[in-house]
Each structure stands twice: as structure tokens, then as C-alpha cells.
XYZ file of C-alpha atoms in Angstrom:
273
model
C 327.965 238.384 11.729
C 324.619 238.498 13.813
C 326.403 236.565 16.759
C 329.074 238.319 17.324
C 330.140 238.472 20.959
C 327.870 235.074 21.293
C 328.518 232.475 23.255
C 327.173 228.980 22.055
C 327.130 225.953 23.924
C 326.123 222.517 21.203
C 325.870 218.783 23.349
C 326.099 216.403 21.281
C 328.625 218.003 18.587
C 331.920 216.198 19.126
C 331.697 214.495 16.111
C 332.759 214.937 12.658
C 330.125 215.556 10.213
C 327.386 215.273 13.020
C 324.747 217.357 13.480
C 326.422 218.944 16.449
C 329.210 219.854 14.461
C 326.819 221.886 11.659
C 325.445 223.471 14.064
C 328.733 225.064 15.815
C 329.614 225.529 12.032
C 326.869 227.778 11.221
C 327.032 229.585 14.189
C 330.633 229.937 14.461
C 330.524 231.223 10.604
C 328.538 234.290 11.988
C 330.775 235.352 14.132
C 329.708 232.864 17.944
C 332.136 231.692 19.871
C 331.079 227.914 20.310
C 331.709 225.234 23.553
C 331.870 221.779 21.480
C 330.563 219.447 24.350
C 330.186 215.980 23.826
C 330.670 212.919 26.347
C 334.297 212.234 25.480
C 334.666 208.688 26.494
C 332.420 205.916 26.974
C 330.719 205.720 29.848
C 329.064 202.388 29.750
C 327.042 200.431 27.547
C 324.834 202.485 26.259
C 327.373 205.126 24.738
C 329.973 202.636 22.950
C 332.808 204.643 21.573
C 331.523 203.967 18.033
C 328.845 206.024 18.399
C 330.006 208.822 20.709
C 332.183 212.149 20.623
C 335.874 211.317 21.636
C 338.048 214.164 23.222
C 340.245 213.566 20.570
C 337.249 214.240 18.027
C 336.240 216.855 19.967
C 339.409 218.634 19.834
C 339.425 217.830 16.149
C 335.694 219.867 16.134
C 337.036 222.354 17.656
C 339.791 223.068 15.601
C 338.027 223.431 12.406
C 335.493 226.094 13.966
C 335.955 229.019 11.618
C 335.901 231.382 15.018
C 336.624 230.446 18.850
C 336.023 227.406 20.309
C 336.431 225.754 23.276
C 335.904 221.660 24.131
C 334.367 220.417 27.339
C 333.295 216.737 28.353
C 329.895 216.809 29.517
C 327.632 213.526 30.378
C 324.271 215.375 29.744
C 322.720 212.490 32.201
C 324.875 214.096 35.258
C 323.028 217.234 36.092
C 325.985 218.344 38.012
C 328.274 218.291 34.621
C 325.280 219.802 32.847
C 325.706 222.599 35.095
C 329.378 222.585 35.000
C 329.492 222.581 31.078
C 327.285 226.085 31.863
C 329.804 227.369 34.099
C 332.788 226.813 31.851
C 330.914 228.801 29.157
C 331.267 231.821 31.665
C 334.170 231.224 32.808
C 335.886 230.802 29.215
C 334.043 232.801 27.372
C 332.406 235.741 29.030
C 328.704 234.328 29.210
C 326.234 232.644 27.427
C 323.561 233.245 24.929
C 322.897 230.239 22.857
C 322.532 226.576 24.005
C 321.541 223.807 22.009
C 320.415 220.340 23.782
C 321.749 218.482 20.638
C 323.013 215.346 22.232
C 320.933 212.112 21.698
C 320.977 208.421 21.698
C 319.349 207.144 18.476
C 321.203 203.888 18.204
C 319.230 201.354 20.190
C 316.190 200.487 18.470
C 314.725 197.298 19.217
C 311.320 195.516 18.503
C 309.203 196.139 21.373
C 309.545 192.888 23.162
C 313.245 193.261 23.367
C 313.411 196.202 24.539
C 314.913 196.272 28.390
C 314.212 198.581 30.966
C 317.906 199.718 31.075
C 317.581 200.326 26.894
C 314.830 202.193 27.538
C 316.429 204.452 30.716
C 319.303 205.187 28.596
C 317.589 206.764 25.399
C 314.839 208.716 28.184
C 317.873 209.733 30.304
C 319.427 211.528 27.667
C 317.367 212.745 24.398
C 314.857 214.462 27.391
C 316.139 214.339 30.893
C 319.394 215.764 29.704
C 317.512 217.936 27.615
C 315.706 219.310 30.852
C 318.986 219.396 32.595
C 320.405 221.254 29.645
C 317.674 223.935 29.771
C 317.715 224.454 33.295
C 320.667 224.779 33.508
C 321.186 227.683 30.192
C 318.172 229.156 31.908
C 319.752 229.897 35.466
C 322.585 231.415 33.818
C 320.434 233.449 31.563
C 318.287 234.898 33.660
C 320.997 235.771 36.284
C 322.264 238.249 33.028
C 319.732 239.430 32.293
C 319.865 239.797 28.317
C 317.696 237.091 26.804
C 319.053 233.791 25.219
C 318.075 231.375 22.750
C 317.329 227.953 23.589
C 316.761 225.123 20.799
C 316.245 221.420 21.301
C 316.907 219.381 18.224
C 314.248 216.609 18.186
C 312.990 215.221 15.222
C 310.105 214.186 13.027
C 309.534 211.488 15.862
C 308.730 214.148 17.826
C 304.973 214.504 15.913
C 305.504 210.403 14.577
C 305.614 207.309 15.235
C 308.244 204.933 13.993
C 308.914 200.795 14.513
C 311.927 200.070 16.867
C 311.586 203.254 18.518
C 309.390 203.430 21.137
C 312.087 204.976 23.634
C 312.826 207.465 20.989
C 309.743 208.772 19.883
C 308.365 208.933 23.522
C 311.771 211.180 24.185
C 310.997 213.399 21.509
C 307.532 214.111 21.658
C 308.535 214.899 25.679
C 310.152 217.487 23.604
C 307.287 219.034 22.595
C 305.596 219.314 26.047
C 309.284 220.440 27.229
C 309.186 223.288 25.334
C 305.769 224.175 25.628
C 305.832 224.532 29.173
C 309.802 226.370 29.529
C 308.599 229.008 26.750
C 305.873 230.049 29.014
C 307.823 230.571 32.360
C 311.307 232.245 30.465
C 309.299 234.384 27.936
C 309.404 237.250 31.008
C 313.402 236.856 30.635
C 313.769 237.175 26.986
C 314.408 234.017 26.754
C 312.875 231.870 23.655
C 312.570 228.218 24.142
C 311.835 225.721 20.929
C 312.235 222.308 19.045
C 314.269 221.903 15.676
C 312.857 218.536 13.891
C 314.751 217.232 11.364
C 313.273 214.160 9.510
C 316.021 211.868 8.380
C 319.853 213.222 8.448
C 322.435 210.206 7.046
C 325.364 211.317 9.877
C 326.789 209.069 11.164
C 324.551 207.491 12.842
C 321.926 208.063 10.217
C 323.922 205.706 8.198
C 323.708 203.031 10.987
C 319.930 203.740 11.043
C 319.793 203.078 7.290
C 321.642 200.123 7.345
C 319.547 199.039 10.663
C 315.987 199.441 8.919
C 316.989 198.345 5.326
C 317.762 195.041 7.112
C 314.625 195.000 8.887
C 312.579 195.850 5.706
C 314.611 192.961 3.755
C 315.969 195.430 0.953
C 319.780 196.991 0.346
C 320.575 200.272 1.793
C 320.062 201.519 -1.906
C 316.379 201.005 -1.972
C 315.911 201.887 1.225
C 317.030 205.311 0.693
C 314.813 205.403 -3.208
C 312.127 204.520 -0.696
C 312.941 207.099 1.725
C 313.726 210.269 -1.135
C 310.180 209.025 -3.163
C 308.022 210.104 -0.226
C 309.507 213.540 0.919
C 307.686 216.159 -1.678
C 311.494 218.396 -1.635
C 313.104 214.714 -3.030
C 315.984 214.121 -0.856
C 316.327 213.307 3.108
C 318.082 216.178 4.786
C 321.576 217.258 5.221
C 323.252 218.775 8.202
C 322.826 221.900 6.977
C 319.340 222.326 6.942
C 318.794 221.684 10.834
C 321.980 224.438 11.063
C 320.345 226.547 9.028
C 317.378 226.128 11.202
C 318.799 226.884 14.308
C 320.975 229.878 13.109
C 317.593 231.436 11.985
C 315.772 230.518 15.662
C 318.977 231.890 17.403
C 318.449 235.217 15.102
C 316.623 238.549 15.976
C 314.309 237.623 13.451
C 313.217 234.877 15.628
C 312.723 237.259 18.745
C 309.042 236.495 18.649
C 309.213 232.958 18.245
C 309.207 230.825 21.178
C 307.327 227.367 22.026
C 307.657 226.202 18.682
C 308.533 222.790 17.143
C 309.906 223.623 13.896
C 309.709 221.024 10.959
C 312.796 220.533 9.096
C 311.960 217.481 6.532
C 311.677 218.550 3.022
C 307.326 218.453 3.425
C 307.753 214.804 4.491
C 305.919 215.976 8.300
C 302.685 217.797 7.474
C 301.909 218.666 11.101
């Protein structure tokens, strides 16, 4: 139980078999109390309810946590909830130790001539500007308690590539990079670590929309697409869920005390660098 008496706060993990929700899992399996935060609603076009964390889903999260677990609707765009969601992990819980800027919009991918300014606000606003928000606002707390705390991004392998259709979301993720690069450097006098988690391909949810997206692009069935995708990752299979939790358990870990301004490479072998 290496987190026991943690408290965890995962965006982005109000839904069911979600990366989000691994990562509570995992945590929550070694003893953290976890905040499920997700958006709860949708807020406007760019976070249709098909591909957002309901409170109902949320509560649903929650429930199956093996240990505590609150819910709290966060928009990670609003730094004033971002701050809030912070607050209510003190308030509820005690404090806070862990926090994971795991929400992201990797749903609108678009050649690069359609691609409108607002598309390209919405995926910047939140895969980096709410991570920023999210680590500045972890940090204050933090460093007001003065015990450390773990702080974990979950980018992905188009934070070190480049990919067609996603111009907003590989610029957003190799922010990441810079993000962390820079935090690590100013919190390491706190305890705090500060670092990236990149995953290459995870079929969530919204992994399977991204199959089905770029199998249509490339003219094959979903099928082939993912033959394709397993035939040129050396480990032979795109990841699972578990494999970013694992990740993040083992960067949240005292084991990990000396790592900080990393991006860590989660893909099987398929990202070299």
C-alpha cells in the first residue's frame, strides 16, 4: 500500500474504461484516496456528451474505486474550477499529494485546411493550458504543505511525433514536454517531481473512435488498421490502460523520488526517442 494516506486528484477520469479511470484504479488499489474529476456535462461544442465524463459516469467511477473516492466537476479550461477541484481535495480529503493532468481532447482531427481556429483553441485550451492550470494549481497547494508531491501529465507518443489530422494535438503535447521541463526545475526545491507519461496508442474509448477515424482515412477496415498498427510496435500489441497506470503508479512511487522532468515512453518500443 505505498499510498496510503494519499490523496489523488485524476482530470479526465470520469469515464468507464478510460485512461482516467486506470489510473484512479491503480492508485486507489495501493491504498490513495482518489478525486475522479471530469467535466460532467457538456459544455459546448467541443466536449459533446459522447465523448466526455458524465456526473452520472463519474459517480459510477467512483463507486467502483477499490478505496475512497470522491467526484468533482471540473472544466480544466476555467482556471478558477482548476483551482477549486484543488481545494475540494483539501477540504474532503485532508490534502493532496498526487495530481494527474489526464484530461484531453483527442477527438477533433481534421486535415489541415479544415481545421478552424475555434478547433484548434479547444484541443490547445485543454490538453496544455489546462494542463498548466492543473499544475499550478497542485503546485500552490503543495508547496504551502510542505511534503513533496507527484505531478504527472499524460501526453503521448505525439508528444516526440508527428501524426496527420493532428496538428492541434501534437503541438499540445509536445508543449508538454517544454511544460515539464521548465516546472521540474522551479518545484524540485519543494520536493515536488514534475513529468510526462506517453502512451502510444490506447483503444478507450476514444481510441476506438480514433481507429475507426484513421482506418477510414487510410481506406482499410478497422481490422487491418489495427494488423497495421500491432506489426510495427517491436512488444506486438498497442497498449492497454494498464500500462500508462502502471506507469504513473511507479512515477508517483518513492522509487521515483529522483525522477523529475522526464517524458516517459509507454508504447511497447514503437517511440525510440
Amino acid at each position: 500500500m505505498k499510498f496510503a494516506g494519499k490523496v489523488a486528484v485524476i482530470t479526465g477520469s470520469g469515464r468507464r474504461h478510460g485512461l482516467g479511470e486506470a489510473i484512479a484504479r491503480r492508485l486507489s488499489e495501493e491504498g490513495a484516496t482518489v478525486v475522479i474529476a471530469d467535466i460532467g456535462g457538456s459544455r459546448d461544442s467541443a466536449t459533446p456528451d459522447a465523448m466526455i465524463g458524465a456526473e452520472a459516469e463519474m459517480r459510477d467511477v467512483a463507486d467502483s474505486m477499490p478505496g475512497a473516492a470522491s467526484t468533482f466537476c471540473c472544466d480544466v479550461r476555467d482556471p478558477d474550477q482548476v483551482q477549486a477541484l484543488a481545494a475540494h481535495a483539501v477540504s474532503a480529503h485532508g490534502g493532496l499529494d498526487i495530481w494527474v493532468n489526464n484530461a484531453g481532447i483527442g477527438y477533433i482531427m481534421k486535415p489541415l485546411g479544415e481545421v478552424s481556429p475555434s478547433d484548434w483553441r479547444a484541443v490547445i485550451d485543454v490538453n496544455l493550458t489546462g494542463a498548466w492550470f492543473g499544475l499550478q494549481a497542485a503546485a500552490e497547494v503543495m508547496i504551502a504543505q510542505g511534503r513533496g508531491g507527484r505531478i504527472i501529465n499524460i501526453a503521448s507518443q505525439a508528444a516526440k511525433s508527428g501524426f496527420m489530422h493532428a496538428q492541434a494535438y501534437t503541438a499540445s503535447k509536445h508543449g508538454l514536454v517544454g511544460l515539464v521541463r521548465s516546472a521540474s526545475i522551479e518545484l524540485g526545491a519543494h520536493g515536488i517531481t514534475v513529468n510526462n507519461v506517453c502512451p502510444n496508442h490506447v483503444t478507450t474509448g476514444l481510441g476506438k473512435w480514433q481507429n475507426e477515424h484513421f482506418a477510414a482515412v487510410q481506406g482499410i477496415s478497422v481490422e487491418q488498421y489495427l494488423k497495421n498498427m500491432a506489426a510495427r510496435i517491436p512488444l506486438g500489441r498497442p497498449g492497454l490502460p494498464e500500462d500508462t497506470a502502471n506507469a504513473v503508479a511507479f512515477l508517483c512511487s518513492p522509487e521515483a523520488s529522483y525522477i523529475t522532468g522526464e517524458s516517459m515512453n509507454v508504447s511497447g518500443g514503437e517511440e525510440p526517442h
